[in-house]
Coordinates of C-alpha atoms and ligand atoms in Angstrom, one line a residue:
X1 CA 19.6 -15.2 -111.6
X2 CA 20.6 -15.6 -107.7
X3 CA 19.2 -19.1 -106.9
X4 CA 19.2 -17.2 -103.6
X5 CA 17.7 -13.9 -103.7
X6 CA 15.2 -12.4 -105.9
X7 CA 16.8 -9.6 -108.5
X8 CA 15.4 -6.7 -106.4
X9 CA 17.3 -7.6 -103.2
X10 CA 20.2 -8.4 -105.4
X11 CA 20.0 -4.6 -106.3
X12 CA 19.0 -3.5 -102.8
X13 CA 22.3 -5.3 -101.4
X14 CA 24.6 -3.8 -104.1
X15 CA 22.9 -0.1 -102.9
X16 CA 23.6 -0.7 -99.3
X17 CA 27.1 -2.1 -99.8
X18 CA 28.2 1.1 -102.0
X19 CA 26.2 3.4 -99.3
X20 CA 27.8 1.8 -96.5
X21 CA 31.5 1.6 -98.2
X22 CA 31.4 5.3 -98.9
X23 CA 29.1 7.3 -96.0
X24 CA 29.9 4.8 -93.3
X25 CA 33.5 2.8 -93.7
X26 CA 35.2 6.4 -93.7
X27 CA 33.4 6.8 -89.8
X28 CA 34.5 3.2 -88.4
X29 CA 37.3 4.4 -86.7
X30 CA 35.6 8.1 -85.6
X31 CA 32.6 6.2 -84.2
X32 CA 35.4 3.4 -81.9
X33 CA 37.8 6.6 -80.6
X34 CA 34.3 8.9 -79.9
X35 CA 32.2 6.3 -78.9
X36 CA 29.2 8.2 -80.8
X37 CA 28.2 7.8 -84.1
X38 CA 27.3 11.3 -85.8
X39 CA 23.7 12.8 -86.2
X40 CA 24.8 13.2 -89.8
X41 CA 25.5 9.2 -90.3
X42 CA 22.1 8.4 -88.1
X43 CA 20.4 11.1 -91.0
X44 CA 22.6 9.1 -93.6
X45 CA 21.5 6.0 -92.8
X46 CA 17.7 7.0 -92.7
X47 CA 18.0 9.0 -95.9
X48 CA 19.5 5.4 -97.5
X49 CA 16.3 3.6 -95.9
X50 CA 17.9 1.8 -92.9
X51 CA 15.8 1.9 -90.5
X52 CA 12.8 1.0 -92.7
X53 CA 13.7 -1.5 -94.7
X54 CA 12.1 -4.5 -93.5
X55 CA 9.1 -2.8 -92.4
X56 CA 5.7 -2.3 -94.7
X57 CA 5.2 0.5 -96.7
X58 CA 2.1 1.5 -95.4
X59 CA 3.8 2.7 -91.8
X60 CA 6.6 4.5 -93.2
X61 CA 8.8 1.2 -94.6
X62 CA 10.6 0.4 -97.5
X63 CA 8.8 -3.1 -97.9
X64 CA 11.7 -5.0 -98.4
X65 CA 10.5 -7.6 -95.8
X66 CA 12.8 -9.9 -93.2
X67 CA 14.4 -10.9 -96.0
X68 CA 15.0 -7.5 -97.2
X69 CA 16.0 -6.7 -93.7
X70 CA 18.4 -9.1 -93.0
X71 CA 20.2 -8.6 -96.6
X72 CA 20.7 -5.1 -95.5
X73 CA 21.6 -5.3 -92.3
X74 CA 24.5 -7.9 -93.9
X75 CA 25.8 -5.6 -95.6
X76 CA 25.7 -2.6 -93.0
X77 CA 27.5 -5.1 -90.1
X78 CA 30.8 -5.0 -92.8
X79 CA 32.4 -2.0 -91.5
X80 CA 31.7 -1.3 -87.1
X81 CA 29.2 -3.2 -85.6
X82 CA 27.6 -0.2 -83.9
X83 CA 25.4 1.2 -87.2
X84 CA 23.7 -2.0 -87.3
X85 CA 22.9 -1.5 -83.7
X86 CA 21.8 1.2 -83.5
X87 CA 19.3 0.3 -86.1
X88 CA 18.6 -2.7 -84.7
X89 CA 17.6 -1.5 -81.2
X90 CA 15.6 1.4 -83.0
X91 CA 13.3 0.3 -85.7
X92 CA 14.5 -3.7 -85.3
X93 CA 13.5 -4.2 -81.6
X94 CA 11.5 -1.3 -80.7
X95 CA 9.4 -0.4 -83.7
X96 CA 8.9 -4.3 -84.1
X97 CA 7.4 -4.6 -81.0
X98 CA 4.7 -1.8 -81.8
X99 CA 4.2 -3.4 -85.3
X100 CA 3.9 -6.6 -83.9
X101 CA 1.5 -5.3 -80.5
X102 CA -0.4 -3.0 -81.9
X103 CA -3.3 -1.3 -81.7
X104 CA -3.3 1.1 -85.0
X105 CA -3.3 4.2 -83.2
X106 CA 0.4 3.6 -81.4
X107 CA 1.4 1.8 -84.6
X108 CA 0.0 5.2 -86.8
X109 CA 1.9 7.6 -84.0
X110 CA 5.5 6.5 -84.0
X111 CA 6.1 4.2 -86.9
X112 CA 6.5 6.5 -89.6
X113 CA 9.0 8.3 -86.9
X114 CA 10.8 5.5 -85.9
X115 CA 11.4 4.4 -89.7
X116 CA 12.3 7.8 -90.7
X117 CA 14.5 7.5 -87.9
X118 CA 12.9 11.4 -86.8
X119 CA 12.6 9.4 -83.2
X120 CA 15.1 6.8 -82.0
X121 CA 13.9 3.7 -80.3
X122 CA 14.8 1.6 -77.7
X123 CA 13.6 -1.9 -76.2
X124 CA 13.6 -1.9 -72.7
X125 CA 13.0 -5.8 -71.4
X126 CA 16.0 -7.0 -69.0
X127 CA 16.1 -6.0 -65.8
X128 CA 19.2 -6.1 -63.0
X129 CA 17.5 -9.5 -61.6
X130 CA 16.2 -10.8 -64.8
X131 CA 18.0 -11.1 -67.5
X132 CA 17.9 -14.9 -69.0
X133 CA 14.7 -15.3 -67.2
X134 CA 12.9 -12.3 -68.5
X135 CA 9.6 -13.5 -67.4
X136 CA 10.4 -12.8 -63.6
X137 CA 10.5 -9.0 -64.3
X138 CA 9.8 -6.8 -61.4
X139 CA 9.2 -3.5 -63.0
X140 CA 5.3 -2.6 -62.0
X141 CA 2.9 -1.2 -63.5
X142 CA -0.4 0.5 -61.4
X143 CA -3.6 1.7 -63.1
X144 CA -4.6 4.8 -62.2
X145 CA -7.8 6.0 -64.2
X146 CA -6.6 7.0 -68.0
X147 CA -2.9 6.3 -66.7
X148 CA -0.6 3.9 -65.4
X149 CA 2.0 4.4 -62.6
X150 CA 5.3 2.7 -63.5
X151 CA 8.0 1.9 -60.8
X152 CA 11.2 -0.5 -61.1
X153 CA 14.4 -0.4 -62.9
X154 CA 15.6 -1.6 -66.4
X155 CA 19.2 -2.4 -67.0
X156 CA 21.9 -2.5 -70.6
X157 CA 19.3 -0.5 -72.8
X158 CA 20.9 -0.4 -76.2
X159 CA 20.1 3.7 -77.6
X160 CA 18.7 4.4 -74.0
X161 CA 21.6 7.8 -73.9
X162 CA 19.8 9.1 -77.3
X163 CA 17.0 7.6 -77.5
X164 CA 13.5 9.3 -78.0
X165 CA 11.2 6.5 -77.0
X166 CA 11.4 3.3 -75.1
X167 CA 8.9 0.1 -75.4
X168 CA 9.4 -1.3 -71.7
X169 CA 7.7 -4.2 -70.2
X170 CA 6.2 -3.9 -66.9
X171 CA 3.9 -6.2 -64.9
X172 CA 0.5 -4.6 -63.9
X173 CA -1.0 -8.4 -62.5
X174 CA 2.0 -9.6 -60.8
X175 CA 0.0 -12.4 -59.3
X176 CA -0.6 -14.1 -62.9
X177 CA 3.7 -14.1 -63.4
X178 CA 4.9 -13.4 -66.8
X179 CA 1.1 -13.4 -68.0
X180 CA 0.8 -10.0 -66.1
X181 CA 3.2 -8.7 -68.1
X182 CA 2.5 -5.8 -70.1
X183 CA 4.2 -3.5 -72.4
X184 CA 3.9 0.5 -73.3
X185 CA 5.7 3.5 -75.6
X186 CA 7.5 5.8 -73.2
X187 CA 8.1 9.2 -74.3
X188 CA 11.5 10.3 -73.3
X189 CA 9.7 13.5 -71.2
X190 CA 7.5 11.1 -69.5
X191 CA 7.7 12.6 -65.6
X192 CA 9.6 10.2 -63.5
X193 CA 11.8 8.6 -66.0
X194 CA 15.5 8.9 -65.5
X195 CA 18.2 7.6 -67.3
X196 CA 21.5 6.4 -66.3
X197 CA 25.1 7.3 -67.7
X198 CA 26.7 5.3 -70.5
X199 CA 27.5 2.3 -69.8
X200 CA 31.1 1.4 -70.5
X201 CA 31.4 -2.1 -72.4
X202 CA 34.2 -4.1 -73.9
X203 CA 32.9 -3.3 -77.6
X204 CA 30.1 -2.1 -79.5
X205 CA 31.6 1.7 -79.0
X206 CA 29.5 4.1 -80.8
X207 CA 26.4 2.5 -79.6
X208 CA 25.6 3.7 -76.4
X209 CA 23.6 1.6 -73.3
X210 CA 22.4 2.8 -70.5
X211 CA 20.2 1.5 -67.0
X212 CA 16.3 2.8 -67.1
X213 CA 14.8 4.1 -63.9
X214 CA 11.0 4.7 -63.2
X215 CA 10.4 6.3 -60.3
X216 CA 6.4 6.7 -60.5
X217 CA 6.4 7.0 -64.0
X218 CA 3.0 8.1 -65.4
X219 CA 1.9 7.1 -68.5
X220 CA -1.3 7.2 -70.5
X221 CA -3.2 4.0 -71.2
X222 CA -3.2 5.0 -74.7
X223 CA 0.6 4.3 -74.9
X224 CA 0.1 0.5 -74.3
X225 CA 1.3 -1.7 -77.2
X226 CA -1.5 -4.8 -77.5
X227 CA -3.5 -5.5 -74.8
X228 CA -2.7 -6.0 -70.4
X229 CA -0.9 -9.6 -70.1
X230 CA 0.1 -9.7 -73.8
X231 CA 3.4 -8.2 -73.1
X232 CA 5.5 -10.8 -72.8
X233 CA 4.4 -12.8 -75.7
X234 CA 5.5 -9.3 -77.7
X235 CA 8.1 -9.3 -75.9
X236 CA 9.2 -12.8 -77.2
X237 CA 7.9 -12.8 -80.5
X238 CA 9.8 -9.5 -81.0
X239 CA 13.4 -11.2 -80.1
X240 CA 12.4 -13.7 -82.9
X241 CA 13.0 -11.1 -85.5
X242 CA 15.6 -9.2 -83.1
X243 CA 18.0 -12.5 -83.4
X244 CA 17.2 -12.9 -86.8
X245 CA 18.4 -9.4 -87.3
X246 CA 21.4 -10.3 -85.2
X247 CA 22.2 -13.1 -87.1
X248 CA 22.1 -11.6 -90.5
X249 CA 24.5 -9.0 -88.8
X250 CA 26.8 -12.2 -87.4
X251 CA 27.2 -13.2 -90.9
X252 CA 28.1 -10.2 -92.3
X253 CA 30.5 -9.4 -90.3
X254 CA 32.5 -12.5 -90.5
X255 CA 32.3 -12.5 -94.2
X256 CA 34.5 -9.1 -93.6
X257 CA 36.3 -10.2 -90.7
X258 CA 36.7 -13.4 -93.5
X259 CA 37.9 -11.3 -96.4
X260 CA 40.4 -9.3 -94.6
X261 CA 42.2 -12.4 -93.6
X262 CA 42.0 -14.0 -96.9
X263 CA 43.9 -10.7 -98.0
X264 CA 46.3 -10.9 -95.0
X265 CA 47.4 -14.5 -95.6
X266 CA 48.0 -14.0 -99.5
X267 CA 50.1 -10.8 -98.9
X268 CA 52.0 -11.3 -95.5
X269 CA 55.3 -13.7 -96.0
X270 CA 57.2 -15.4 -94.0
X271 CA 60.1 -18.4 -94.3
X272 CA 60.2 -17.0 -98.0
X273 CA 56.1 -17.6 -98.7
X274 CA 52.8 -16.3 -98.4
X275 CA 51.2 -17.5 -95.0
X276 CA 48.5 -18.7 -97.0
X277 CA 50.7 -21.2 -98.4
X278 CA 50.4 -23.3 -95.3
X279 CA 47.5 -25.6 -94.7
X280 CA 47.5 -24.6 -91.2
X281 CA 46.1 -21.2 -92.0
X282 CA 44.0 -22.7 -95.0
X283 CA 42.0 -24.8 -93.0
X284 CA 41.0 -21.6 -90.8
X285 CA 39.6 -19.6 -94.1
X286 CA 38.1 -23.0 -95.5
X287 CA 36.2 -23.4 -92.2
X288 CA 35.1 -19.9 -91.8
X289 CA 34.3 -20.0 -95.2
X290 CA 32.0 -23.3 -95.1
X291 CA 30.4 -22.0 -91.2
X292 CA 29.4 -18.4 -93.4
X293 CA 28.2 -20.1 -96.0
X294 CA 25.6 -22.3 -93.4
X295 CA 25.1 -19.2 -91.5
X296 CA 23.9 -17.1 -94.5
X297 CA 21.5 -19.7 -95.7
X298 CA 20.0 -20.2 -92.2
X299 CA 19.4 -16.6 -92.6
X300 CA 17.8 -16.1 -95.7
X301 CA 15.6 -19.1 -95.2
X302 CA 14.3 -18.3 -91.8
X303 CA 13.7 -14.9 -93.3
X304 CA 11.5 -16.0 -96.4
X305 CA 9.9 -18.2 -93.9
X306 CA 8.9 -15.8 -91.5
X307 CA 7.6 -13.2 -94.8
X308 CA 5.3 -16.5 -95.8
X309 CA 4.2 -15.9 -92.2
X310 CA 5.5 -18.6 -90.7
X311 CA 6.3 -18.3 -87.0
X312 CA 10.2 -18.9 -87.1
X313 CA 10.4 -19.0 -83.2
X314 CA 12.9 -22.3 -83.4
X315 CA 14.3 -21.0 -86.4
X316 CA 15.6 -18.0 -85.4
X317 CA 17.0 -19.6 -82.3
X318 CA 19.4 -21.9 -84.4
X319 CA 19.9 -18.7 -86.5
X320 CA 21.0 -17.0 -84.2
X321 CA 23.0 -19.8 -82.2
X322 CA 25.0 -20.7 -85.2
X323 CA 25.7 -17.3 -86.5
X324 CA 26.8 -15.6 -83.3
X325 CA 29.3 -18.8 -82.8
X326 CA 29.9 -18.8 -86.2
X327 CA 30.8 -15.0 -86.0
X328 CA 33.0 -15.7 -82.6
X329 CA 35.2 -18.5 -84.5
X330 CA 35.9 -16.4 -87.3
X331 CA 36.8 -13.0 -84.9
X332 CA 38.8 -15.6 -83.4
X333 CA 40.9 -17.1 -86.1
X334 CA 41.1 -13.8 -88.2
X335 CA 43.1 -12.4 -85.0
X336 CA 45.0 -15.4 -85.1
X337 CA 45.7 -14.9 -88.9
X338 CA 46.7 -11.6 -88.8
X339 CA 49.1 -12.4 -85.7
X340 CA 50.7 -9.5 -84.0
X341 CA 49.0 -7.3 -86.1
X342 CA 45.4 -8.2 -84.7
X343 CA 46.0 -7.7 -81.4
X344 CA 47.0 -3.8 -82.3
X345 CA 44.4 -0.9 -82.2
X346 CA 46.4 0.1 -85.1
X347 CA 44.2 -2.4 -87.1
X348 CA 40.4 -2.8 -86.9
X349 CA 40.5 -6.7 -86.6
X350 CA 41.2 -6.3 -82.3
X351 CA 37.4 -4.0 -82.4
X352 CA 35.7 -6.4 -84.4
X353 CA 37.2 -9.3 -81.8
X354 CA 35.7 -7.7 -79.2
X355 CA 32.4 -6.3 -80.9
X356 CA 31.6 -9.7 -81.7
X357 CA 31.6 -11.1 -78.4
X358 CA 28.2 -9.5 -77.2
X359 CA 26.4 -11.5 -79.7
X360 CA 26.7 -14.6 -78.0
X361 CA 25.1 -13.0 -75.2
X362 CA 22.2 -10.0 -75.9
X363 CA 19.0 -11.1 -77.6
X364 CA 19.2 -13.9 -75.9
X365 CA 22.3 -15.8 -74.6
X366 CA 24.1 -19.1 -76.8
X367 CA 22.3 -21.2 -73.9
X368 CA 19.2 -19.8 -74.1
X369 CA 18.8 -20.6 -77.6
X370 CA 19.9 -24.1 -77.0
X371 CA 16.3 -24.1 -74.4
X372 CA 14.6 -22.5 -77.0
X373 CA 15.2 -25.1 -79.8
X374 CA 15.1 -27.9 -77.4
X375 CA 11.9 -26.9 -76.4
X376 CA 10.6 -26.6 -80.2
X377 CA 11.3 -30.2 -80.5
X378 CA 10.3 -31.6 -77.2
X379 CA 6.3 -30.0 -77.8
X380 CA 6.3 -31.6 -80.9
X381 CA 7.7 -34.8 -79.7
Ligands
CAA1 N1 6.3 -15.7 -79.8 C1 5.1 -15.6 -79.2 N2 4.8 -16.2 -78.0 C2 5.8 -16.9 -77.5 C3 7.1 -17.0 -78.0 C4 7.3 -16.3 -79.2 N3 8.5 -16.4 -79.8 N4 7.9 -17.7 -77.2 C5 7.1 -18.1 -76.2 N5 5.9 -17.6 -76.3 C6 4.7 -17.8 -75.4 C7 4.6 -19.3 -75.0 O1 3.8 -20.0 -75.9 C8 3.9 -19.1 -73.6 O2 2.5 -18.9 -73.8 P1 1.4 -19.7 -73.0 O3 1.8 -19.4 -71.5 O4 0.1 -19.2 -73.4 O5 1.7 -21.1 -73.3 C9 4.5 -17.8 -73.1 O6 4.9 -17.1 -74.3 C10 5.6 -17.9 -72.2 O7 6.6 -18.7 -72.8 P2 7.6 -19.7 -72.0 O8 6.7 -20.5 -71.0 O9 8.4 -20.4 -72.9 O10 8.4 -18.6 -71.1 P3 9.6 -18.8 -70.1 O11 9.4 -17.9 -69.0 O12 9.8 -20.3 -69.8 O13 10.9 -18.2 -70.9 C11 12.6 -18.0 -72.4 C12 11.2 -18.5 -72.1 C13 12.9 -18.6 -73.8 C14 13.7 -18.5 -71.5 C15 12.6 -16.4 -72.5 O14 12.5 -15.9 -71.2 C16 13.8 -15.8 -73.2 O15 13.8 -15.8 -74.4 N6 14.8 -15.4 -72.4 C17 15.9 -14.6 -72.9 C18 15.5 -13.1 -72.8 C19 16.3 -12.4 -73.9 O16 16.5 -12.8 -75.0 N7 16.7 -11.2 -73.5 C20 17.3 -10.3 -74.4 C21 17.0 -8.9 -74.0 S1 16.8 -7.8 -75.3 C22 18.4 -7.4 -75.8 O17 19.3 -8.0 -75.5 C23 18.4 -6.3 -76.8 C24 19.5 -5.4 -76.9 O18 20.3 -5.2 -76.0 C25 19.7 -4.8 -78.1

């Protein structure tokens, strides 16, 4: 038995890695040159149970829980880090923001959709003047009878180009700050929504961003998730999972980026020996090694904790902190590894290098965290 993981996670992570090592690792390089990752892979991926795994049976999941979750999404972050998220921005942060606001109705309409992947999702919270300080949104939200009128602006909205609906945050008290803050489903047809073109980024090709716009936007007070002034509190106790998510994904990754240059250093010679006969390159595996190791356990244990429902707030902060550094060292030193070789398109280590440089910064920047934990500890003090 896994001292780890329970026997039926142990067979859920042995189905996602054979899923994603044939229906996804053939794509990797398709999805990078395209910058689009095929209906049929989305349909693949839902068919396997990815966008559902963490979530509960009863709206459409596969039960697994965060720990569930997160051993899947490790395994699905192995071969381009753009499957994971699009999954992650769909049924991660948008259909854990419904689950977590509520009421029944919303949770009853697009759930099941969501999880079945039938509707992509996205999690509209940053905005061109706040970003880090997400509680100074501007976007504004007016009632109007059954409806409210939304006006402002949303910027880097991970599925916004395909996406079918969008939780977005929007202040309809302004005068109370961040406690005005409220947060609705947004149809894509909704009158006065537009949406920007792609975004072009460093990395993360295949998952497409794009700017929001609301210009009068109506929507039906039946679309908001929990009740006015509750939406930033959704907001942030949605990123708790969202980095947890992201961290599971970190560690995966680098145990990838990891194995390739374990692989690399016992087959590529030079001065007559494998590189992986010097200690110079030994000391970069044993490190990545012992920082995965860390990682993954940080992972799984914030993950039981937050499935004993526990409120992993902190937690997922140092997760996520140590993860996405962990993740950046190990990009790092595997390009130095492979040498020449992982500086060339040719090879996928140069995407990975780059992919892995947003997760330092989205769901919440390496600093932020630091505030996050640091505040954790100062309350309790
Ligand atoms: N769960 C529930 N409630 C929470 C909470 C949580 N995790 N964290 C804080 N709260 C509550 C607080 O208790 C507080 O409640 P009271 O007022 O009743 O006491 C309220 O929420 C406000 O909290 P703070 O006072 O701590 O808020 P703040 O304005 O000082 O900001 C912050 C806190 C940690 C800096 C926050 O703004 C933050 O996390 N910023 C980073 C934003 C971020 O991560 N953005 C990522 C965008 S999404 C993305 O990247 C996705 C993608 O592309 C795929």
């Amino acid at each position: 038995m896994n001292p780890v993981l329970p026997d039926d996670l142990l067979l859920l992570q042995r189905s996602v890695r054979q899923f994603v090592d044939a229906a996804l690792a053939p794509l990797a390089k398709q999805v990078e040159e395209r910058d689009e990752i095929p209906r049929s892979a989305i349909d693949a991926m839902a068919e396997a149970g990815l966008f559902g795994v963490g979530h509960p049976e009863g709206w459409g999941g596969q039960g697994f829980g965060k720990l569930g979750y997160c051993v899947a999404v490790e395994q699905l972050a192995r071969v381009n880090a753009s499957f994971w998220n699009i999954v992650g921005g769909s049924s991660g942060l948008c259909g854990t923001a419904i689950a977590v606001g509520g009421p029944d109705e919303v949770r009853r309409r697009y759930l099941p959709q969501l999880l079945s992947a039938r509707k992509i999702g996205a999690y509209a919270l940053s905005e061109p003047g706040a970003g880090s300080d997400a509680g100074s949104l501007r976007t504004a939200a007016r009632r109007d009878r059954d409806d409210y009128v939304i006006s402002g602006a949303k910027t880097f909205i991970t599925n916004a180009p395909i996406a079918d609906l969008f939780v977005i945050f929007a202040n309809a008290a302004p005068d109370k700050g961040s406690k005005g803050i409220t947060a609705f489903v947004v149809e894509r047809a909704a009158p006065g929504l537009e949406i920007g073109p792609n975004d072009e980024k460093m990395g993360l090709h295949g998952s497409t961003t794009a700017q929001l716009f609301f210009n009068d936007m109506r929507v039906p007070a039946t679309q908001r998730v929990g009740d006015e002034g509750d939406g930033f509190k959704i907001a942030l106790a949605t990123l708790d999972f969202g980095r947890l998510g992201l961290a599971a994904h970190s560690v995966g990754a680098a145990q990838r980026l990891l194995e390739a240059s374990v692989e690399h250093a016992r087959t590529r010679a030079q001065f007559g020996k494998p590189i992986a006969a010097n200690q110079g390159i030994q000391w970069l595996i044993a490190d990545a090694a012992t920082e995965i190791h860390a990682a993954r356990l940080m992972v799984y244990d914030a993950a039981s904790r937050a499935d004993r429902g526990e409120r992993i707030t902190q937690r997922a902060a140092m997760t996520k902190l140590f993860a996405t550094e962990t993740l950046g060292r190990v990009a790092d030193a595997a390009v130095q590894i492979h040498g020449g070789m992982g500086y060339m398109r040719e090879l996928w280590i140069e995407r990975a290098y780059r992919d892995a440089r947003i997760a330092r910064i989205y769901e919440g920047t390496s600093e932020i965290q630091r505030l996050v934990i640091a505040a954790g500890l100062l309350a309790d003090a």
